Amino acid sequence: DRRGPNRAGPGGILQPVADGIKNFMKEETNPPFADKWLFLIAPALAFIPAMMTWAVLPFAAPLPTPWGLIDMAIAPVPVGFLFTLAISSLGVYGIVLAGWSSNNKYALLGGLRSSAQMVSYEIAMGMSTIPVLLLAGNVSLGAIVQQQSSMGWNVLSLTIAWFTFLVAAFAETNRLPFDLPEAESELVAGYHTEYSGMKFSMFFIAEYANMLTVSGLTAVLFFGGWDIPFTQWDNTGAFTVLKTVATLLAMAAKVGFFIFVFMWVRWTLPRFRYDQLMSLGWSVMLPVALAYIVIIAAATLGLDMFGVARGHLFSLSLLALNVGLIAILLAWLDRGKLISPASARVGPTDLDRLRARGLDLSRRPLPPSTETATAFSSTPAMASGAPGSPTMIAEGGV
């Protein structure tokens, strides 16, 4: 039995280990009419890509050794960003196969929802990162971190891209308020309804591994990665072990902050309806991301033509552009509901007259409807002499 989250080890730090051992010992259930091999392989197809995407993220400054500098990434490939997008998109196959092979309607609906959701928001998430590549001029995650050390963090110069990426990341990882594939009130547990034991745990490990990867990717693309804020100490001079440790702590703090944001949103916001989710992705997120690419490309080209060096002045110019774009975007999304309501365009005297007119209309008795009376009298149950008819009621015959 699970004793509680603060009983295993000091302060409960060994609780994940205890839960893992418990799930290893749990009985594995196999639905009798499920596709056996696809049912078994689906958790692995969701688990493996989630663990692979973390491999290319740089989590600290290079470590100096007698044999040279060692990049602090498991696999520091020069196309790390493209690798992340390619591998993360493979996780949808495990979810779709889990829903289809279970031979369960709830699981099938959860798998279909998840596949449509992940494919839809993966486009918006990929488009929102193109402005980052335009500024960095490189698809290497390490080069993107180095670019932010000289120009400032991309969250300031590419604010709309960061917000679009963050919202799309919530949907891509199936986290609240976008956890429609496993909505408990509608689909029991979604695509992992029929799973138990360690296969069930692999889906949850994959979900939280994706959340960790997205948090790290957000820190690298928009918050300087392992760059320590408010100082250039970590970017000047030779690399040392102290710099490696300090930048590792800075990266861990940023990733921890975004994990907290994921949990905070889960505690705060309710679940969207499915039509709202898809409408947001296709009607709002994707057009905004596409328009933003064109605007940032034109702004970057214009600043380069005017000879503005890639530095803090360049970033401040893009920040001013983002502030103006955010104001325009809010006005477009608001459409006169909050920013410019009708009451702001009506004088006080006219507003009082409208309110009085509304009160008069609400207090005035409604005239009887001729059509309703005709339909009421023509109903067979209301015919003369029938029980409950007006004639019988008048004669006291109810």
Coordinates of N, CA and C in Angstrom, one line a residue, residues 207-326:
E207 N 4.9 11.4 -20.1 CA 4.3 12.7 -20.0 C 5.1 13.7 -19.2
Y208 N 5.7 13.2 -18.1 CA 6.5 14.1 -17.3 C 7.8 14.3 -17.9
A209 N 8.4 13.4 -18.6 CA 9.6 13.6 -19.4 C 9.4 14.6 -20.5
N210 N 8.3 14.6 -21.1 CA 8.0 15.6 -22.1 C 7.9 17.0 -21.5
M211 N 7.3 17.0 -20.3 CA 7.1 18.3 -19.6 C 8.5 18.8 -19.2
L212 N 9.4 18.0 -18.8 CA 10.8 18.4 -18.5 C 11.5 18.8 -19.7
T213 N 11.3 18.1 -20.8 CA 12.0 18.5 -22.1 C 11.5 19.9 -22.6
V214 N 10.2 20.1 -22.5 CA 9.6 21.4 -23.0 C 10.1 22.5 -22.1
S215 N 10.2 22.3 -20.8 CA 10.7 23.3 -19.9 C 12.2 23.6 -20.2
G216 N 13.0 22.6 -20.5 CA 14.4 22.9 -20.8 C 14.5 23.6 -22.2
L217 N 13.6 23.2 -23.1 CA 13.7 23.8 -24.5 C 13.2 25.3 -24.4
T218 N 12.2 25.6 -23.5 CA 11.8 27.0 -23.3 C 12.9 27.8 -22.7
A219 N 13.6 27.2 -21.8 CA 14.8 27.9 -21.2 C 15.9 28.2 -22.2
V220 N 16.1 27.2 -23.1 CA 17.2 27.4 -24.0 C 16.8 28.3 -25.1
L221 N 15.6 28.3 -25.6 CA 15.2 29.1 -26.8 C 14.9 30.5 -26.4
F222 N 14.4 30.8 -25.2 CA 13.9 32.1 -24.9 C 14.5 32.7 -23.6
F223 N 15.1 31.9 -22.8 CA 15.6 32.5 -21.5 C 17.1 32.3 -21.3
G224 N 17.8 32.2 -22.4 CA 19.2 32.2 -22.3 C 19.9 30.9 -22.0
G225 N 19.1 29.8 -21.8 CA 19.7 28.5 -21.4 C 20.4 28.6 -20.1
W226 N 21.7 28.2 -20.2 CA 22.5 28.2 -18.9 C 23.1 29.6 -18.6
D227 N 22.7 30.6 -19.4 CA 23.3 32.0 -19.2 C 22.8 32.5 -17.8
I228 N 23.7 33.0 -17.0 CA 23.3 33.6 -15.7 C 22.9 35.0 -15.9
P229 N 21.7 35.4 -15.5 CA 21.2 36.8 -15.7 C 22.0 37.8 -14.9
F230 N 21.9 39.1 -15.5 CA 22.5 40.3 -14.8 C 24.0 40.2 -14.6
T231 N 24.7 39.4 -15.4 CA 26.1 39.4 -15.3 C 26.7 38.8 -16.6
Q232 N 27.9 39.2 -16.9 CA 28.7 38.7 -18.1 C 29.8 37.8 -17.6
W233 N 29.8 37.5 -16.3 CA 31.0 36.7 -15.8 C 31.1 35.3 -16.4
D234 N 29.9 34.7 -16.7 CA 29.9 33.3 -17.3 C 30.2 33.3 -18.8
N235 N 30.2 34.5 -19.4 CA 30.4 34.6 -20.9 C 31.8 35.2 -21.3
T236 N 32.5 35.7 -20.3 CA 33.8 36.3 -20.6 C 34.9 35.4 -19.9
G237 N 36.1 35.5 -20.6 CA 37.2 34.7 -20.0 C 37.1 33.2 -20.4
A238 N 38.1 32.5 -19.8 CA 38.1 31.1 -20.1 C 37.1 30.3 -19.2
F239 N 36.6 29.2 -19.8 CA 35.7 28.4 -19.0 C 36.4 27.7 -17.9
T240 N 35.7 27.6 -16.7 CA 36.3 27.0 -15.5 C 35.2 26.0 -15.0
V241 N 35.7 25.2 -14.0 CA 34.7 24.2 -13.4 C 33.7 25.0 -12.6
L242 N 34.1 26.1 -12.0 CA 33.1 26.9 -11.2 C 32.1 27.5 -12.1
K243 N 32.4 27.9 -13.3 CA 31.4 28.4 -14.3 C 30.5 27.3 -14.7
T244 N 31.0 26.1 -14.9 CA 30.2 25.0 -15.3 C 29.2 24.7 -14.2
V245 N 29.6 24.7 -13.0 CA 28.7 24.4 -11.9 C 27.6 25.5 -11.7
A246 N 28.1 26.8 -11.8 CA 27.2 27.9 -11.7 C 26.1 27.9 -12.8
T247 N 26.6 27.7 -14.0 CA 25.6 27.7 -15.1 C 24.7 26.5 -15.0
L248 N 25.1 25.4 -14.5 CA 24.3 24.2 -14.3 C 23.2 24.5 -13.3
L249 N 23.5 25.2 -12.2 CA 22.5 25.6 -11.3 C 21.5 26.6 -11.9
A250 N 22.0 27.6 -12.7 CA 21.1 28.5 -13.4 C 20.1 27.8 -14.3
M251 N 20.6 26.8 -15.1 CA 19.7 26.1 -15.9 C 18.7 25.3 -15.1
A252 N 19.1 24.7 -14.0 CA 18.2 23.9 -13.2 C 17.1 24.8 -12.6
A253 N 17.5 26.0 -12.2 CA 16.5 27.0 -11.7 C 15.5 27.4 -12.7
K254 N 15.9 27.6 -13.9 CA 15.0 28.0 -15.0 C 14.0 26.8 -15.3
V255 N 14.6 25.6 -15.4 CA 13.7 24.4 -15.7 C 12.8 24.2 -14.6
G256 N 13.2 24.3 -13.3 CA 12.3 24.2 -12.2 C 11.2 25.2 -12.2
F257 N 11.5 26.4 -12.6 CA 10.5 27.5 -12.7 C 9.4 27.1 -13.7
F258 N 9.8 26.6 -14.8 CA 8.8 26.3 -15.8 C 8.0 25.0 -15.4
I259 N 8.6 24.1 -14.7 CA 7.8 23.0 -14.2 C 6.8 23.5 -13.2
F260 N 7.2 24.5 -12.4 CA 6.2 25.1 -11.5 C 5.1 25.7 -12.2
V261 N 5.4 26.4 -13.4 CA 4.4 27.0 -14.2 C 3.4 26.0 -14.7
F262 N 3.9 24.9 -15.2 CA 3.0 23.8 -15.6 C 2.1 23.4 -14.5
M263 N 2.6 23.2 -13.3 CA 1.7 22.8 -12.2 C 0.8 23.9 -11.7
W264 N 1.3 25.1 -11.8 CA 0.4 26.2 -11.4 C -0.8 26.4 -12.3
V265 N -0.5 26.2 -13.6 CA -1.7 26.3 -14.5 C -2.6 25.1 -14.3
R266 N -2.1 24.0 -14.0 CA -3.0 22.8 -13.7 C -3.8 23.1 -12.5
W267 N -3.3 23.7 -11.5 CA -4.1 24.0 -10.3 C -5.1 25.1 -10.5
T268 N -4.9 25.9 -11.5 CA -5.7 27.2 -11.7 C -6.8 27.1 -12.7
L269 N -6.5 26.6 -13.9 CA -7.4 26.7 -15.0 C -8.2 25.5 -15.2
P270 N -9.5 25.6 -15.6 CA -10.3 24.4 -15.9 C -10.0 23.9 -17.3
R271 N -10.5 22.7 -17.6 CA -10.3 22.1 -18.9 C -11.1 22.8 -20.0
F272 N -10.5 22.9 -21.2 CA -11.2 23.5 -22.3 C -12.1 22.4 -22.9
R273 N -13.1 22.9 -23.7 CA -13.9 22.0 -24.5 C -13.1 21.7 -25.7
Y274 N -13.4 20.6 -26.4 CA -12.5 20.1 -27.5 C -12.7 21.1 -28.7
D275 N -13.9 21.6 -28.9 CA -14.0 22.5 -30.0 C -13.2 23.8 -29.8
Q276 N -13.2 24.3 -28.5 CA -12.4 25.4 -28.1 C -10.9 25.2 -28.4
L277 N -10.5 24.0 -28.0 CA -9.1 23.6 -28.2 C -8.6 23.7 -29.6
M278 N -9.4 23.1 -30.5 CA -9.0 23.0 -31.9 C -9.2 24.4 -32.6
S279 N -10.2 25.2 -32.2 CA -10.4 26.5 -32.7 C -9.2 27.4 -32.3
L280 N -8.8 27.3 -31.1 CA -7.6 28.1 -30.6 C -6.4 27.8 -31.4
G281 N -6.2 26.5 -31.7 CA -4.9 26.1 -32.4 C -4.9 26.5 -33.8
W282 N -6.1 26.3 -34.5 CA -6.1 26.6 -36.0 C -6.5 28.0 -36.3
S283 N -7.4 28.6 -35.5 CA -7.9 30.0 -35.9 C -7.1 31.1 -35.2
V284 N -6.4 30.8 -34.2 CA -5.7 31.9 -33.5 C -4.2 31.7 -33.5
M285 N -3.7 30.5 -32.9 CA -2.3 30.3 -32.8 C -1.5 30.2 -34.1
L286 N -2.1 29.5 -35.0 CA -1.3 29.3 -36.3 C -1.3 30.6 -37.1
P287 N -2.4 31.3 -37.3 CA -2.3 32.6 -38.0 C -1.4 33.6 -37.3
V288 N -1.4 33.7 -36.0 CA -0.5 34.6 -35.2 C 0.9 34.2 -35.5
A289 N 1.2 32.9 -35.4 CA 2.6 32.5 -35.6 C 3.1 32.8 -37.0
L290 N 2.3 32.5 -38.0 CA 2.7 32.8 -39.4 C 2.9 34.3 -39.6
A291 N 2.0 35.1 -39.1 CA 2.1 36.6 -39.3 C 3.4 37.1 -38.6
Y292 N 3.6 36.5 -37.4 CA 4.8 36.9 -36.6 C 6.1 36.6 -37.3
I293 N 6.1 35.5 -38.0 CA 7.4 35.2 -38.8 C 7.7 36.2 -39.8
V294 N 6.6 36.6 -40.6 CA 6.8 37.6 -41.6 C 7.2 39.0 -41.0
I295 N 6.6 39.4 -39.9 CA 6.9 40.7 -39.3 C 8.3 40.7 -38.7
I296 N 8.7 39.6 -38.0 CA 10.1 39.6 -37.5 C 11.1 39.5 -38.6
A297 N 10.9 38.8 -39.6 CA 11.8 38.7 -40.7 C 12.0 40.1 -41.4
A298 N 10.9 40.8 -41.6 CA 11.0 42.2 -42.2 C 11.7 43.1 -41.2
A299 N 11.4 43.0 -39.9 CA 12.0 43.9 -39.0 C 13.5 43.6 -38.9
T300 N 13.9 42.4 -38.9 CA 15.3 42.0 -38.8 C 16.0 42.5 -40.1
L301 N 15.4 42.3 -41.2 CA 16.0 42.8 -42.4 C 16.2 44.3 -42.4
G302 N 15.1 45.0 -42.0 CA 15.2 46.5 -41.9 C 16.3 47.0 -41.0
L303 N 16.4 46.4 -39.8 CA 17.4 46.8 -38.8 C 18.8 46.5 -39.4
D304 N 19.0 45.4 -40.0 CA 20.3 45.1 -40.7 C 20.6 46.1 -41.8
M305 N 19.6 46.5 -42.5 CA 19.9 47.5 -43.6 C 20.2 48.9 -43.1
F306 N 19.7 49.2 -41.9 CA 20.0 50.5 -41.3 C 21.3 50.5 -40.5
G307 N 21.9 49.3 -40.5 CA 23.2 49.2 -39.8 C 23.2 49.0 -38.3
V308 N 22.0 48.6 -37.7 CA 21.9 48.4 -36.3 C 22.6 47.1 -36.0
A309 N 23.6 47.2 -35.1 CA 24.4 46.0 -34.7 C 23.6 45.0 -33.9
R310 N 23.9 43.7 -34.0 CA 23.2 42.7 -33.2 C 23.6 42.8 -31.8
G311 N 22.9 43.6 -31.0 CA 23.2 43.8 -29.6 C 22.0 44.2 -28.8
H312 N 22.2 45.0 -27.8 CA 21.1 45.4 -26.9 C 20.2 46.4 -27.6
L313 N 20.7 47.3 -28.5 CA 19.9 48.2 -29.2 C 19.0 47.4 -30.2
F314 N 19.5 46.4 -30.8 CA 18.7 45.6 -31.7 C 17.6 44.9 -30.9
S315 N 17.9 44.4 -29.8 CA 16.8 43.7 -28.9 C 15.8 44.7 -28.5
L316 N 16.2 45.9 -28.1 CA 15.2 46.9 -27.6 C 14.3 47.4 -28.8
S317 N 14.8 47.4 -30.0 CA 14.0 47.8 -31.1 C 12.9 46.7 -31.3
L318 N 13.3 45.4 -31.2 CA 12.4 44.3 -31.4 C 11.4 44.3 -30.2
L319 N 11.8 44.7 -29.0 CA 10.9 44.7 -27.9 C 9.9 45.8 -28.1
A320 N 10.2 46.9 -28.6 CA 9.2 48.0 -28.8 C 8.2 47.5 -29.9
L321 N 8.7 46.8 -30.9 CA 7.8 46.2 -31.9 C 6.9 45.2 -31.3
N322 N 7.4 44.4 -30.4 CA 6.5 43.4 -29.7 C 5.4 44.1 -28.9
V323 N 5.8 45.1 -28.2 CA 4.8 45.8 -27.4 C 3.6 46.4 -28.3
G324 N 4.0 47.0 -29.4 CA 2.9 47.4 -30.3 C 2.1 46.3 -30.9
L325 N 2.8 45.2 -31.2 CA 2.0 44.0 -31.8 C 1.1 43.4 -30.7
I326 N 1.5 43.4 -29.5 CA 0.7 42.8 -28.4 C -0.6 43.7 -28.3

